[in-house]
Short mmCIF file of C-alpha atoms in Angstrom, two decimals:
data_model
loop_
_atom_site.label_atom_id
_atom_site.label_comp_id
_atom_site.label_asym_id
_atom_site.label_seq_id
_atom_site.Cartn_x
_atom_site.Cartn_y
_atom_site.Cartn_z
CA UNK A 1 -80.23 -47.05 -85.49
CA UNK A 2 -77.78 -44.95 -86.75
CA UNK A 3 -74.92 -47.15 -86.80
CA UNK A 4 -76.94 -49.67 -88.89
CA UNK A 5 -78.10 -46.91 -91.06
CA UNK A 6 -74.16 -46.19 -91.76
CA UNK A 7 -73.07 -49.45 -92.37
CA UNK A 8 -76.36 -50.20 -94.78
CA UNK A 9 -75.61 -47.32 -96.88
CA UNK A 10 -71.68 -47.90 -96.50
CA UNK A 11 -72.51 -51.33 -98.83
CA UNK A 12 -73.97 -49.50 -101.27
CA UNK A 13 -71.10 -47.19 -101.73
CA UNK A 14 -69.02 -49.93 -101.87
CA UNK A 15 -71.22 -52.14 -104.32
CA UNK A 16 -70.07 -49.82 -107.06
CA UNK A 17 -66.35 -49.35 -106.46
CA UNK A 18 -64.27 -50.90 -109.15
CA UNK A 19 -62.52 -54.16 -108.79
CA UNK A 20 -58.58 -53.78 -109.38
CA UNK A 21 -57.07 -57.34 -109.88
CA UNK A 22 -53.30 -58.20 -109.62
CA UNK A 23 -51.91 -61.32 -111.80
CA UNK A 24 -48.79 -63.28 -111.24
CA UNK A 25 -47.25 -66.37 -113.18
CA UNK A 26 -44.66 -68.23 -111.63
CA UNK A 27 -42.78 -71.34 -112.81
CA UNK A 28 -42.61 -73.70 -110.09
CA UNK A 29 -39.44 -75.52 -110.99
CA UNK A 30 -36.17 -75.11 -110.46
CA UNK A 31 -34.96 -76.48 -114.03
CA UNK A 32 -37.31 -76.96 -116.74
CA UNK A 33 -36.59 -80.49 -118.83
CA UNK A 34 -37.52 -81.83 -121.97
CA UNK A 35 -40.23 -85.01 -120.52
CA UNK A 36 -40.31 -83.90 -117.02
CA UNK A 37 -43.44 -81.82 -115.97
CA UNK A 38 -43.23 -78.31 -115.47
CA UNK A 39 -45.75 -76.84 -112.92
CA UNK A 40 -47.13 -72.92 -113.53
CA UNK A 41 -48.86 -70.97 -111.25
CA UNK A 42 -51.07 -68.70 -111.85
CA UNK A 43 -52.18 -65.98 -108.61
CA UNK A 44 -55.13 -63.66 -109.63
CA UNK A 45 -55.25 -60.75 -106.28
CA UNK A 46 -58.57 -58.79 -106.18
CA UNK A 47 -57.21 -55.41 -104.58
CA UNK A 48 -60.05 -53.12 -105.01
CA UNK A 49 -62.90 -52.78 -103.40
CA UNK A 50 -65.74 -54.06 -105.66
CA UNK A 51 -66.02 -57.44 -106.78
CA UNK A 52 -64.50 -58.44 -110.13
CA UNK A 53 -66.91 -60.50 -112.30
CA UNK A 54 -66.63 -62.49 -115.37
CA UNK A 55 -62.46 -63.32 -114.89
CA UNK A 56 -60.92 -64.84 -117.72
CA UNK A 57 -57.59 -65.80 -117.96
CA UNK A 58 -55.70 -67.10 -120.47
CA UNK A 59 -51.61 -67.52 -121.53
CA UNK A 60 -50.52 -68.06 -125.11
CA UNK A 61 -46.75 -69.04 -123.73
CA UNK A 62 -47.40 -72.93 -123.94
CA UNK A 63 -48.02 -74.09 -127.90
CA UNK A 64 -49.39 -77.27 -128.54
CA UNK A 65 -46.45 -78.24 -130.63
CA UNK A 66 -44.12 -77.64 -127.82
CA UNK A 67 -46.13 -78.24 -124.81
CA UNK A 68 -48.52 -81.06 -124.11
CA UNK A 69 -50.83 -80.27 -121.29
CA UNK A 70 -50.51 -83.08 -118.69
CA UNK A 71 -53.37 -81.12 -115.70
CA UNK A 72 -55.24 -78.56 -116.63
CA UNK A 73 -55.50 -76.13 -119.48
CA UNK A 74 -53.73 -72.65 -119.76
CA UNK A 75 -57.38 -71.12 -119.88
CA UNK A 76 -59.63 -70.75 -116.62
CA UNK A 77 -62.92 -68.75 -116.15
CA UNK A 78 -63.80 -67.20 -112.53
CA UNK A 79 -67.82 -66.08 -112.22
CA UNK A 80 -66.73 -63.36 -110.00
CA UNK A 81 -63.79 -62.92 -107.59
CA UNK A 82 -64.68 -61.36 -104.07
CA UNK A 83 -62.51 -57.95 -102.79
CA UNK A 84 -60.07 -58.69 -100.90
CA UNK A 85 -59.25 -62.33 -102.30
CA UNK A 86 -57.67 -64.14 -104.27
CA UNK A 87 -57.61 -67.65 -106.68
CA UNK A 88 -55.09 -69.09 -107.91
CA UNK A 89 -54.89 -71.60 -110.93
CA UNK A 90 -52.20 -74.26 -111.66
CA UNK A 91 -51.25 -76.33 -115.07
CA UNK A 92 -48.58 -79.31 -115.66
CA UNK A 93 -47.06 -79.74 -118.88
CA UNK A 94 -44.58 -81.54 -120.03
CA UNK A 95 -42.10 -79.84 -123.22
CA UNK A 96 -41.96 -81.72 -125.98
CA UNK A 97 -37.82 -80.00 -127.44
CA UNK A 98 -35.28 -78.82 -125.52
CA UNK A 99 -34.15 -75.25 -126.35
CA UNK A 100 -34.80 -71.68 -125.37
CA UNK A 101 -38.14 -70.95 -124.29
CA UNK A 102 -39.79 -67.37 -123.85
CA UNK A 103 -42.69 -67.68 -121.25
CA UNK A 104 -44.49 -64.38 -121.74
CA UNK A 105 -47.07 -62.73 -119.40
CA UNK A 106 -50.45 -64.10 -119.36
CA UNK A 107 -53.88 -62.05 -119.80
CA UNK A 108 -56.57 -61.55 -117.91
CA UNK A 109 -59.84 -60.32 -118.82
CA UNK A 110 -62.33 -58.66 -116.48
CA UNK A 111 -65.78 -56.29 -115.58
CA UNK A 112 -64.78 -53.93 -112.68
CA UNK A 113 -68.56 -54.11 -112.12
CA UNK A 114 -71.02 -55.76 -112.64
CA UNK A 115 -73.05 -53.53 -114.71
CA UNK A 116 -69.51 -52.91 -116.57
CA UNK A 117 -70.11 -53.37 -120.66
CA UNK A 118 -66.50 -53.71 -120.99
CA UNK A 119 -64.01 -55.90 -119.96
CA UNK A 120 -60.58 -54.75 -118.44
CA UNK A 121 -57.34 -56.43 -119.65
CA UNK A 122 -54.59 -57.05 -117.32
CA UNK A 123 -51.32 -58.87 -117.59
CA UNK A 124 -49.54 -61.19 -115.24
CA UNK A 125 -45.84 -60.81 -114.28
CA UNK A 126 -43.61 -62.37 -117.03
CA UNK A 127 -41.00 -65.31 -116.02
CA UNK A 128 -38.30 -64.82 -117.59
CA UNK A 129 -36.52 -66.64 -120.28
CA UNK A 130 -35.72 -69.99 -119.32
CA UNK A 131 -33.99 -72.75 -121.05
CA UNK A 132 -35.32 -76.16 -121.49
CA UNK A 133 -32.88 -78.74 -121.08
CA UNK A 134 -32.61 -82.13 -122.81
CA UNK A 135 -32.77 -85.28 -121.08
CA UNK A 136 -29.61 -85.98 -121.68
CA UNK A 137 -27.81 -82.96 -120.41
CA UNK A 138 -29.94 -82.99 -117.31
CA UNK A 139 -29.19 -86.72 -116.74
CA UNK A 140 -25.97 -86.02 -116.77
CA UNK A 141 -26.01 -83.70 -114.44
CA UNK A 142 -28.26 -84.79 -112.09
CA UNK A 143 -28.53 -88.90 -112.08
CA UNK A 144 -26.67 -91.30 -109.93
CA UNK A 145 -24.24 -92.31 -112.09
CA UNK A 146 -24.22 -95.52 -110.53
CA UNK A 147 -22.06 -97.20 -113.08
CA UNK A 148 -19.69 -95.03 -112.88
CA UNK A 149 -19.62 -95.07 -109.16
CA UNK A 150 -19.29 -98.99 -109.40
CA UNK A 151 -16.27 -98.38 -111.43
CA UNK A 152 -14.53 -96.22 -109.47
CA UNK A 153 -15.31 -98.70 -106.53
CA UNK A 154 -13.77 -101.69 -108.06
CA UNK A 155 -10.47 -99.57 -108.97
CA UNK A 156 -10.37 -98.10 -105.72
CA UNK A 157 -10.44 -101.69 -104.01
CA UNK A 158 -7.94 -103.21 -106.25
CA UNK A 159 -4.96 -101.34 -104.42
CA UNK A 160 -6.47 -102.33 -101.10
CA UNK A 161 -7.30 -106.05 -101.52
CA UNK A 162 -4.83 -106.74 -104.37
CA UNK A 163 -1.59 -106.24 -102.87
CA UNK A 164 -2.12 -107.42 -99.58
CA UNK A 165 -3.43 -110.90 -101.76
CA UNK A 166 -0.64 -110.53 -103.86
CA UNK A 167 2.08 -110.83 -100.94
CA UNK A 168 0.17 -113.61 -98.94
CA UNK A 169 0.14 -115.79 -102.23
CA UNK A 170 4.32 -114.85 -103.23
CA UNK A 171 4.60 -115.79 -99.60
CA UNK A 172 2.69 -119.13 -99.36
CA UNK A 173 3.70 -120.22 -102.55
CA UNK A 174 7.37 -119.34 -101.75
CA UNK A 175 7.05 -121.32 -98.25
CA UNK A 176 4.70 -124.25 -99.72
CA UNK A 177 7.04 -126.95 -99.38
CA UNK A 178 8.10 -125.90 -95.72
CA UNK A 179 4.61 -126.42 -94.64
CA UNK A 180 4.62 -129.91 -96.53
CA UNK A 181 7.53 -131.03 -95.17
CA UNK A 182 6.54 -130.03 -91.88
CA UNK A 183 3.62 -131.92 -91.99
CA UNK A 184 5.26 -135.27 -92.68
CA UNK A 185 7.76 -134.96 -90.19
#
């Protein structure tokens, strides 16, 4: 009786401890390029003890004029996120330029509790920098280059298969009439 007595007033205690939430943004590619999709994560970590309710998050980092959205939108809304866990939130765009890009931290809005009659604001871990490569330069860097492999091919074969043609033909040519003569005979 008294241990469920303990553990019944133990969830009340607990029912009106704040919720403390942890944000993180991370850029799922290695390179970013102008046309490919570029994936972003978004991790929002409830470390308190009280359940967070009415989560909003939302990241100003992608414009419309440089971004298009491909999945998903850069704004999400959680009805309440449990202590002790976590969601997580991902969005595909594709840049529209190549260029320098500054991916800044995205916000979070929050109650602590749910009785709370204002919302916290929390910020996610910023990226960094990153640069958004054209096509172009990226091709060139990473593509086959099966032409140019072709190329190299047929003027690495020439030596090879060239001479070795080249002194079978000087020699039949020289030693065509032997074999004619030889013939007749």
């Amino acid at each position: 009786l008294v241990v469920a007595l303990v553990a019944f007033a133990s969830t009340f205690v607990h029912a009106d401890s704040p919720a403390r939430l942890l944000v993180s943004k991370n850029l799922l590619n290695e390179l970013c390029v102008e046309g490919k999709e570029l994936t972003v994560e978004y991790g929002i970590f409830n470390l308190g003890e009280g359940t967070a309710h009415d989560v909003t998050l939302s990241d100003e980092s992608f414009p419309s004029e440089l971004f298009t959205p491909v999945i998903g939108l850069p704004e999400a809304h959680f009805h309440e996120i449990a202590p002790g866990t976590n969601v997580s939130h991902v969005v595909i765009f594709t840049p529209l330029v190549s260029g320098g890009a500054n991916f800044t931290a995205a916000t979070v809005t929050y109650k602590d509790t749910a009785a709370a009659a204002e919302k916290r604001e929390v910020s996610s871990s910023t990226p960094f920098q990153n640069v958004i490569l054209s096509a172009s330069d990226y091709n060139k860097k990473h593509a086959p280059h099966l032409k140019e492999w072709f190329y190299f091919g047929v003027a690495a074969a020439i030596p090879f298969l060239g001479f070795p043609f080249f002194l079978f033909f000087s020699s039949f040519s020289s030693h065509a009439g032997d074999f004619s003569k030889a013939k007749k005979q």
